[in-house]
Amino acid sequence: MLFLCGLLRNPKASVAATGILIQTAGIIYSFPFSLSIGVSTRVGHALGAGQPSRAQWTTIIGICLAFTFGLSASAITAALKSVWGKLYTDEPQILELISTGLPLLGLCELANSPQTAACGVLTGTARPKEGARINLCSFYFVGLPVAILLTFKCKIGFPGGYGLGYWQHRFAACA
């Protein structure tokens, strides 16, 4: 995705903003990943001890916690959208792109956090290949093509600096 930003209307600002958003995603991801490891360990121990109901409750609680974190991450990124970029730069074009992209990044955590916890459950049940397949399909066979389609085919570009009318026009042109 970072390489494809070089093809956008303002490649320098797009690459810079994407780099900052990728670093932010890495910070955010550390929480559901840690939860995933904990859930994996507890599910594995429960199943090893012959307590499948305890493993089931661990799974339910872990996925609920992950969803709650996804909601929190979404709210925090929306609240910090105009402040977060200033930690990295004072370039107005980059700040505008970050302030538009950050809430979208948080919105993605609504699905990414529970999915990460669920992959931890799969690891705890000795099926890590299934989790790897889910990640591969989710990010590279669904997410990447959709991003390329919306960015270049629908000509949305990096989601920044456009009013609602622009988005409605672009989605109507894509349909």
Coordinates of N, CA and C in Angstrom, one line a residue, residues 83-171:
V83 N -5.1 15.9 16.5 CA -3.9 16.1 17.4 C -2.8 15.2 17.1
W84 N -3.2 13.9 16.8 CA -2.2 12.9 16.6 C -1.1 13.2 15.6
G85 N -1.4 13.7 14.5 CA -0.4 14.0 13.4 C 0.6 15.0 13.8
K86 N 0.2 15.9 14.8 CA 1.1 16.9 15.2 C 2.3 16.4 16.0
L87 N 2.2 15.1 16.5 CA 3.3 14.5 17.2 C 4.4 14.2 16.2
Y88 N 4.1 14.1 14.9 CA 5.0 13.7 13.9 C 5.5 14.8 13.0
T89 N 4.6 15.7 12.6 CA 4.9 16.7 11.6 C 4.1 18.0 11.8
D90 N 4.5 19.0 11.2 CA 3.6 20.2 11.2 C 3.2 20.6 9.7
E91 N 3.5 19.7 8.8 CA 3.1 19.9 7.4 C 1.6 19.8 7.2
P92 N 0.9 20.9 6.8 CA -0.5 20.9 6.7 C -1.2 19.8 5.8
Q93 N -0.5 19.5 4.7 CA -1.1 18.5 3.8 C -1.1 17.1 4.5
I94 N 0.0 16.8 5.1 CA 0.1 15.5 5.8 C -0.8 15.5 7.0
L95 N -1.0 16.6 7.7 CA -1.9 16.6 8.9 C -3.3 16.4 8.4
E96 N -3.7 17.0 7.3 CA -5.0 16.8 6.8 C -5.3 15.4 6.4
L97 N -4.3 14.7 5.8 CA -4.5 13.3 5.4 C -4.6 12.4 6.6
I98 N -3.8 12.7 7.6 CA -3.8 11.9 8.9 C -5.1 12.1 9.6
S99 N -5.6 13.3 9.7 CA -6.9 13.6 10.4 C -8.0 12.9 9.7
T100 N -7.9 12.7 8.4 CA -9.0 11.9 7.7 C -8.8 10.4 7.8
G101 N -7.6 10.0 7.8 CA -7.3 8.5 7.8 C -7.4 7.9 9.1
L102 N -7.1 8.7 10.2 CA -7.0 8.1 11.5 C -8.4 7.5 12.0
P103 N -9.5 8.2 11.8 CA -10.8 7.6 12.2 C -11.1 6.3 11.4
L104 N -10.7 6.3 10.2 CA -10.9 5.1 9.4 C -10.0 3.9 9.9
L105 N -8.8 4.3 10.4 CA -8.0 3.3 11.0 C -8.6 2.7 12.2
G106 N -9.2 3.6 13.1 CA -9.9 3.2 14.3 C -11.1 2.3 13.9
L107 N -11.8 2.7 12.9 CA -13.0 1.9 12.5 C -12.6 0.5 12.1
C108 N -11.4 0.3 11.5 CA -11.0 -1.0 11.1 C -10.7 -1.9 12.3
E109 N -10.4 -1.3 13.4 CA -10.1 -2.0 14.6 C -11.4 -2.7 15.2
L110 N -12.6 -2.2 14.8 CA -13.8 -2.9 15.2 C -13.8 -4.4 14.7
A111 N -13.3 -4.6 13.5 CA -13.2 -6.0 13.0 C -11.8 -6.6 13.3
N112 N -10.8 -5.9 13.3 CA -9.4 -6.4 13.4 C -9.2 -7.0 14.8
S113 N -9.6 -6.3 15.8 CA -9.4 -6.7 17.2 C -10.0 -8.1 17.5
P114 N -11.4 -8.2 17.3 CA -11.9 -9.5 17.5 C -11.3 -10.6 16.6
Q115 N -11.0 -10.3 15.4 CA -10.4 -11.3 14.5 C -9.0 -11.7 15.0
T116 N -8.3 -10.8 15.6 CA -7.0 -11.1 16.2 C -7.1 -12.0 17.4
A117 N -8.1 -11.7 18.3 CA -8.4 -12.6 19.4 C -8.9 -14.0 19.0
A118 N -9.7 -14.0 17.9 CA -10.2 -15.3 17.4 C -9.0 -16.1 16.9
C119 N -8.1 -15.5 16.3 CA -6.9 -16.2 15.8 C -6.1 -16.8 17.0
G120 N -6.1 -16.1 18.1 CA -5.5 -16.6 19.3 C -6.2 -17.8 19.8
V121 N -7.5 -17.8 19.7 CA -8.3 -19.0 20.1 C -7.9 -20.2 19.2
L122 N -7.8 -20.0 17.9 CA -7.4 -21.0 17.0 C -6.0 -21.6 17.3
T123 N -5.1 -20.7 17.7 CA -3.8 -21.1 18.1 C -3.8 -22.0 19.4
G124 N -4.7 -21.6 20.3 CA -4.9 -22.3 21.5 C -5.5 -23.7 21.3
T125 N -6.2 -23.8 20.2 CA -6.8 -25.1 19.9 C -6.0 -25.9 19.0
A126 N -4.7 -25.5 18.8 CA -3.7 -26.2 18.0 C -4.1 -26.2 16.5
R127 N -4.7 -25.0 16.1 CA -5.0 -24.8 14.7 C -4.5 -23.5 14.2
P128 N -3.2 -23.2 14.3 CA -2.7 -21.9 13.9 C -2.8 -21.7 12.4
K129 N -2.8 -22.8 11.6 CA -2.8 -22.6 10.2 C -4.1 -21.9 9.8
E130 N -5.2 -22.3 10.5 CA -6.5 -21.6 10.2 C -6.4 -20.1 10.4
G131 N -5.8 -19.7 11.5 CA -5.7 -18.3 11.7 C -4.8 -17.6 10.7
A132 N -3.8 -18.3 10.3 CA -2.9 -17.7 9.2 C -3.7 -17.6 7.9
R133 N -4.5 -18.6 7.6 CA -5.3 -18.5 6.4 C -6.3 -17.4 6.4
I134 N -6.9 -17.2 7.6 CA -7.9 -16.1 7.8 C -7.2 -14.8 7.6
N135 N -6.1 -14.6 8.2 CA -5.3 -13.3 8.0 C -4.9 -13.1 6.6
L136 N -4.4 -14.1 5.9 CA -4.0 -14.0 4.5 C -5.2 -13.6 3.6
C137 N -6.3 -14.3 3.8 CA -7.5 -14.0 3.0 C -8.0 -12.6 3.3
S138 N -8.1 -12.3 4.6 CA -8.7 -11.0 5.0 C -7.9 -9.8 4.5
F139 N -6.6 -9.8 4.7 CA -5.8 -8.7 4.4 C -5.4 -8.6 2.9
Y140 N -5.0 -9.7 2.3 CA -4.4 -9.7 1.0 C -5.3 -10.1 -0.1
F141 N -6.3 -10.9 0.2 CA -7.2 -11.3 -0.9 C -8.5 -10.5 -0.9
V142 N -8.8 -9.9 0.2 CA -10.0 -9.0 0.3 C -9.6 -7.5 0.5
G143 N -8.9 -7.2 1.6 CA -8.6 -5.9 1.9 C -7.7 -5.1 0.8
L144 N -6.7 -5.7 0.4 CA -5.8 -5.1 -0.6 C -6.5 -4.8 -1.9
P145 N -7.2 -5.8 -2.5 CA -8.0 -5.5 -3.8 C -9.1 -4.5 -3.6
V146 N -9.8 -4.5 -2.5 CA -10.8 -3.5 -2.2 C -10.2 -2.1 -2.1
A147 N -9.0 -2.0 -1.4 CA -8.4 -0.7 -1.3 C -7.9 -0.2 -2.7
I148 N -7.3 -1.1 -3.5 CA -6.9 -0.7 -4.8 C -8.1 -0.3 -5.7
L149 N -9.2 -1.1 -5.6 CA -10.4 -0.7 -6.4 C -10.9 0.6 -6.0
L150 N -11.1 0.9 -4.7 CA -11.6 2.2 -4.3 C -10.7 3.3 -4.6
T151 N -9.4 3.1 -4.4 CA -8.4 4.2 -4.6 C -8.3 4.6 -6.1
F152 N -8.1 3.6 -6.9 CA -7.8 3.9 -8.3 C -9.0 3.7 -9.3
K153 N -9.8 2.7 -9.2 CA -10.9 2.5 -10.1 C -12.0 3.5 -9.8
C154 N -12.3 3.7 -8.5 CA -13.4 4.6 -8.1 C -12.8 6.0 -8.0
K155 N -11.5 6.1 -8.1 CA -10.8 7.4 -8.0 C -11.1 8.2 -6.7
I156 N -11.1 7.5 -5.6 CA -11.3 8.1 -4.3 C -10.0 8.7 -3.8
G157 N -8.9 8.0 -4.2 CA -7.5 8.4 -3.7 C -7.4 8.3 -2.2
F158 N -6.4 9.0 -1.7 CA -6.2 9.0 -0.2 C -7.4 9.8 0.3
P159 N -8.1 9.2 1.3 CA -9.3 9.9 1.8 C -9.1 11.1 2.6
G160 N -8.8 12.2 1.9 CA -8.6 13.5 2.6 C -9.0 14.7 1.9
G161 N -9.6 15.6 2.6 CA -9.8 16.9 2.0 C -11.1 17.0 1.1
Y162 N -11.9 16.0 1.1 CA -13.1 16.1 0.3 C -14.4 16.1 1.1
G163 N -15.3 16.8 0.6 CA -16.6 16.9 1.3 C -17.5 15.7 1.0
L164 N -18.6 15.6 1.7 CA -19.5 14.5 1.5 C -20.0 14.3 0.1
G165 N -20.2 15.5 -0.6 CA -20.7 15.4 -2.0 C -19.7 14.7 -2.9
Y166 N -18.4 14.9 -2.6 CA -17.3 14.2 -3.4 C -17.4 12.7 -3.2
W167 N -17.6 12.3 -1.9 CA -17.7 10.8 -1.6 C -18.9 10.2 -2.3
Q168 N -20.1 10.9 -2.2 CA -21.3 10.4 -2.8 C -21.1 10.3 -4.3
H169 N -20.5 11.3 -4.9 CA -20.3 11.3 -6.4 C -19.3 10.1 -6.7
R170 N -18.3 9.9 -6.0 CA -17.3 8.8 -6.3 C -17.9 7.4 -6.1
F171 N -18.7 7.3 -5.1 CA -19.4 5.9 -4.9 C -20.4 5.7 -5.9

